[in-house]
Amino acid sequence: MPFPFRAVLVLGKALGPDAERCHAELRARAAAAAAAHRAGAKTVLSLEAKLRRQERAGSDIVAEHLATLGVPASDMVLRQSARSTRDEAMQVAALADQLGLGPLLVITSAYHVPRARRIFEDVLS
């Protein structure tokens, strides 16, 4: 059975006071995206900007993790523009049309799924 998603969006994560835990969370999200890429998703997106008190944009951090997991840079769409989950939803909606991405898998952490689902349903409906 072919993989049902043509693209994957890795949602960002603000690096709070426990930066190592936050980095571990981003690594886990990148690992899930790399697995989806190996399963057949052609494009992996990360849109997070450099947030307050962060030295680097979230999309740069995710891209670094993806590269170590074997995702070629040519299969990544990286932007440093989203500052919230709502921004990510609005921007990926425009990119999906612009790039013809097709069915999209959104990757986040378990605790964030209900909130992210509400935001994406609101933006995409």
C-alpha positions as YAML, in Angstrom:
chain: A
units: angstrom
residues:
- id: 1
  name: MET
  ca: [0.00, 0.00, 0.00]
- id: 2
  name: PRO
  ca: [1.51, 3.38, -0.97]
- id: 3
  name: PHE
  ca: [2.13, 6.02, 1.68]
- id: 4
  name: PRO
  ca: [-0.95, 8.30, 1.68]
- id: 5
  name: PHE
  ca: [0.88, 11.61, 2.20]
- id: 6
  name: ARG
  ca: [2.96, 13.47, -0.38]
- id: 7
  name: ALA
  ca: [4.34, 16.01, 2.10]
- id: 8
  name: VAL
  ca: [5.09, 16.36, 5.80]
- id: 9
  name: LEU
  ca: [5.02, 19.51, 7.93]
- id: 10
  name: VAL
  ca: [7.11, 19.49, 11.11]
- id: 11
  name: LEU
  ca: [5.58, 21.93, 13.56]
- id: 12
  name: GLY
  ca: [8.02, 24.11, 15.46]
- id: 13
  name: LYS
  ca: [8.67, 24.21, 19.18]
- id: 14
  name: ALA
  ca: [9.67, 27.26, 21.20]
- id: 15
  name: LEU
  ca: [12.86, 26.56, 23.10]
- id: 16
  name: GLY
  ca: [11.80, 27.32, 26.64]
- id: 17
  name: PRO
  ca: [13.76, 27.25, 29.89]
- id: 18
  name: ASP
  ca: [14.46, 23.52, 29.55]
- id: 19
  name: ALA
  ca: [16.19, 23.83, 26.17]
- id: 20
  name: GLU
  ca: [17.49, 20.25, 26.14]
- id: 21
  name: ARG
  ca: [13.99, 18.83, 26.55]
- id: 22
  name: CYS
  ca: [12.75, 21.12, 23.79]
- id: 23
  name: HIS
  ca: [15.60, 20.06, 21.48]
- id: 24
  name: ALA
  ca: [14.77, 16.42, 22.21]
- id: 25
  name: GLU
  ca: [11.18, 17.12, 21.20]
- id: 26
  name: LEU
  ca: [12.30, 18.70, 17.91]
- id: 27
  name: ARG
  ca: [14.60, 15.71, 17.27]
- id: 28
  name: ALA
  ca: [11.65, 13.36, 17.79]
- id: 29
  name: ARG
  ca: [9.48, 15.36, 15.40]
- id: 30
  name: ALA
  ca: [12.29, 15.35, 12.81]
- id: 31
  name: ALA
  ca: [12.71, 11.59, 13.26]
- id: 32
  name: ALA
  ca: [9.00, 11.06, 12.58]
- id: 33
  name: ALA
  ca: [9.25, 13.26, 9.48]
- id: 34
  name: ALA
  ca: [12.31, 11.35, 8.25]
- id: 35
  name: ALA
  ca: [10.41, 8.08, 8.71]
- id: 36
  name: ALA
  ca: [7.49, 9.49, 6.69]
- id: 37
  name: HIS
  ca: [9.95, 10.60, 4.01]
- id: 38
  name: ARG
  ca: [11.42, 7.09, 3.82]
- id: 39
  name: ALA
  ca: [7.87, 5.71, 3.60]
- id: 40
  name: GLY
  ca: [7.11, 7.86, 0.55]
- id: 41
  name: ALA
  ca: [6.47, 11.51, 1.44]
- id: 42
  name: LYS
  ca: [8.39, 13.52, -1.16]
- id: 43
  name: THR
  ca: [8.63, 16.86, 0.68]
- id: 44
  name: VAL
  ca: [9.36, 17.78, 4.30]
- id: 45
  name: LEU
  ca: [8.46, 21.32, 5.37]
- id: 46
  name: SER
  ca: [9.55, 23.34, 8.38]
- id: 47
  name: LEU
  ca: [8.45, 26.97, 8.66]
- id: 48
  name: GLU
  ca: [9.38, 28.19, 12.14]
- id: 49
  name: ALA
  ca: [11.17, 31.53, 12.50]
- id: 50
  name: LYS
  ca: [13.71, 32.52, 15.11]
- id: 51
  name: LEU
  ca: [11.58, 33.07, 18.20]
- id: 52
  name: ARG
  ca: [12.25, 35.23, 21.25]
- id: 53
  name: ARG
  ca: [15.33, 34.26, 23.20]
- id: 54
  name: GLN
  ca: [16.38, 31.71, 20.56]
- id: 55
  name: GLU
  ca: [19.72, 31.82, 18.82]
- id: 56
  name: ARG
  ca: [18.47, 29.97, 15.73]
- id: 57
  name: ALA
  ca: [15.28, 29.56, 13.76]
- id: 58
  name: GLY
  ca: [13.37, 26.39, 14.52]
- id: 59
  name: SER
  ca: [13.37, 25.47, 10.84]
- id: 60
  name: ASP
  ca: [17.19, 25.52, 10.85]
- id: 61
  name: ILE
  ca: [17.28, 23.18, 13.83]
- id: 62
  name: VAL
  ca: [14.77, 20.80, 12.23]
- id: 63
  name: ALA
  ca: [16.69, 20.88, 8.92]
- id: 64
  name: GLU
  ca: [19.88, 19.93, 10.71]
- id: 65
  name: HIS
  ca: [18.17, 16.95, 12.35]
- id: 66
  name: LEU
  ca: [16.56, 15.90, 9.06]
- id: 67
  name: ALA
  ca: [19.91, 16.00, 7.29]
- id: 68
  name: THR
  ca: [21.52, 13.74, 9.91]
- id: 69
  name: LEU
  ca: [18.62, 11.33, 9.36]
- id: 70
  name: GLY
  ca: [19.24, 11.17, 5.61]
- id: 71
  name: VAL
  ca: [16.62, 13.57, 4.23]
- id: 72
  name: PRO
  ca: [18.23, 15.37, 1.27]
- id: 73
  name: ALA
  ca: [18.13, 19.16, 1.30]
- id: 74
  name: SER
  ca: [16.45, 19.02, -2.11]
- id: 75
  name: ASP
  ca: [13.42, 17.37, -0.46]
- id: 76
  name: MET
  ca: [13.10, 20.06, 2.24]
- id: 77
  name: VAL
  ca: [11.11, 23.28, 2.03]
- id: 78
  name: LEU
  ca: [12.39, 25.56, 4.76]
- id: 79
  name: ARG
  ca: [11.12, 28.99, 5.73]
- id: 80
  name: GLN
  ca: [11.91, 31.18, 8.72]
- id: 81
  name: SER
  ca: [8.58, 32.93, 8.81]
- id: 82
  name: ALA
  ca: [6.10, 31.26, 11.19]
- id: 83
  name: ARG
  ca: [5.89, 32.39, 14.79]
- id: 84
  name: SER
  ca: [2.94, 30.25, 15.89]
- id: 85
  name: THR
  ca: [1.00, 27.13, 15.00]
- id: 86
  name: ARG
  ca: [-1.63, 29.36, 13.36]
- id: 87
  name: ASP
  ca: [1.09, 30.97, 11.20]
- id: 88
  name: GLU
  ca: [2.31, 27.51, 10.22]
- id: 89
  name: ALA
  ca: [-1.22, 26.45, 9.23]
- id: 90
  name: MET
  ca: [-1.85, 29.57, 7.16]
- id: 91
  name: GLN
  ca: [1.53, 29.42, 5.44]
- id: 92
  name: VAL
  ca: [1.40, 25.71, 4.66]
- id: 93
  name: ALA
  ca: [-2.06, 26.16, 3.14]
- id: 94
  name: ALA
  ca: [-0.61, 28.71, 0.71]
- id: 95
  name: LEU
  ca: [2.48, 26.58, 0.04]
- id: 96
  name: ALA
  ca: [0.42, 23.46, -0.56]
- id: 97
  name: ASP
  ca: [-1.44, 25.20, -3.36]
- id: 98
  name: GLN
  ca: [1.65, 26.97, -4.70]
- id: 99
  name: LEU
  ca: [3.84, 23.84, -4.74]
- id: 100
  name: GLY
  ca: [1.10, 21.29, -5.44]
- id: 101
  name: LEU
  ca: [2.00, 19.29, -2.35]
- id: 102
  name: GLY
  ca: [-1.15, 17.18, -2.15]
- id: 103
  name: PRO
  ca: [-2.09, 15.31, 1.04]
- id: 104
  name: LEU
  ca: [-0.09, 16.62, 3.99]
- id: 105
  name: LEU
  ca: [0.87, 14.95, 7.26]
- id: 106
  name: VAL
  ca: [1.36, 17.34, 10.19]
- id: 107
  name: ILE
  ca: [3.85, 16.18, 12.82]
- id: 108
  name: THR
  ca: [3.88, 17.50, 16.36]
- id: 109
  name: SER
  ca: [4.04, 16.12, 19.89]
- id: 110
  name: ALA
  ca: [1.17, 14.17, 21.44]
- id: 111
  name: TYR
  ca: [0.22, 16.90, 23.93]
- id: 112
  name: HIS
  ca: [0.00, 19.44, 21.08]
- id: 113
  name: VAL
  ca: [-2.20, 17.38, 18.74]
- id: 114
  name: PRO
  ca: [-5.64, 18.56, 20.00]
- id: 115
  name: ARG
  ca: [-4.68, 22.24, 19.81]
- id: 116
  name: ALA
  ca: [-2.91, 21.88, 16.46]
- id: 117
  name: ARG
  ca: [-5.89, 19.94, 15.03]
- id: 118
  name: ARG
  ca: [-8.31, 22.72, 16.06]
- id: 119
  name: ILE
  ca: [-6.08, 25.39, 14.50]
- id: 120
  name: PHE
  ca: [-5.56, 23.50, 11.24]
- id: 121
  name: GLU
  ca: [-9.25, 22.67, 10.93]
- id: 122
  name: ASP
  ca: [-10.11, 26.33, 11.52]
- id: 123
  name: VAL
  ca: [-7.58, 27.61, 8.99]
- id: 124
  name: LEU
  ca: [-8.22, 24.96, 6.33]
- id: 125
  name: SER
  ca: [-12.03, 24.92, 6.48]
...
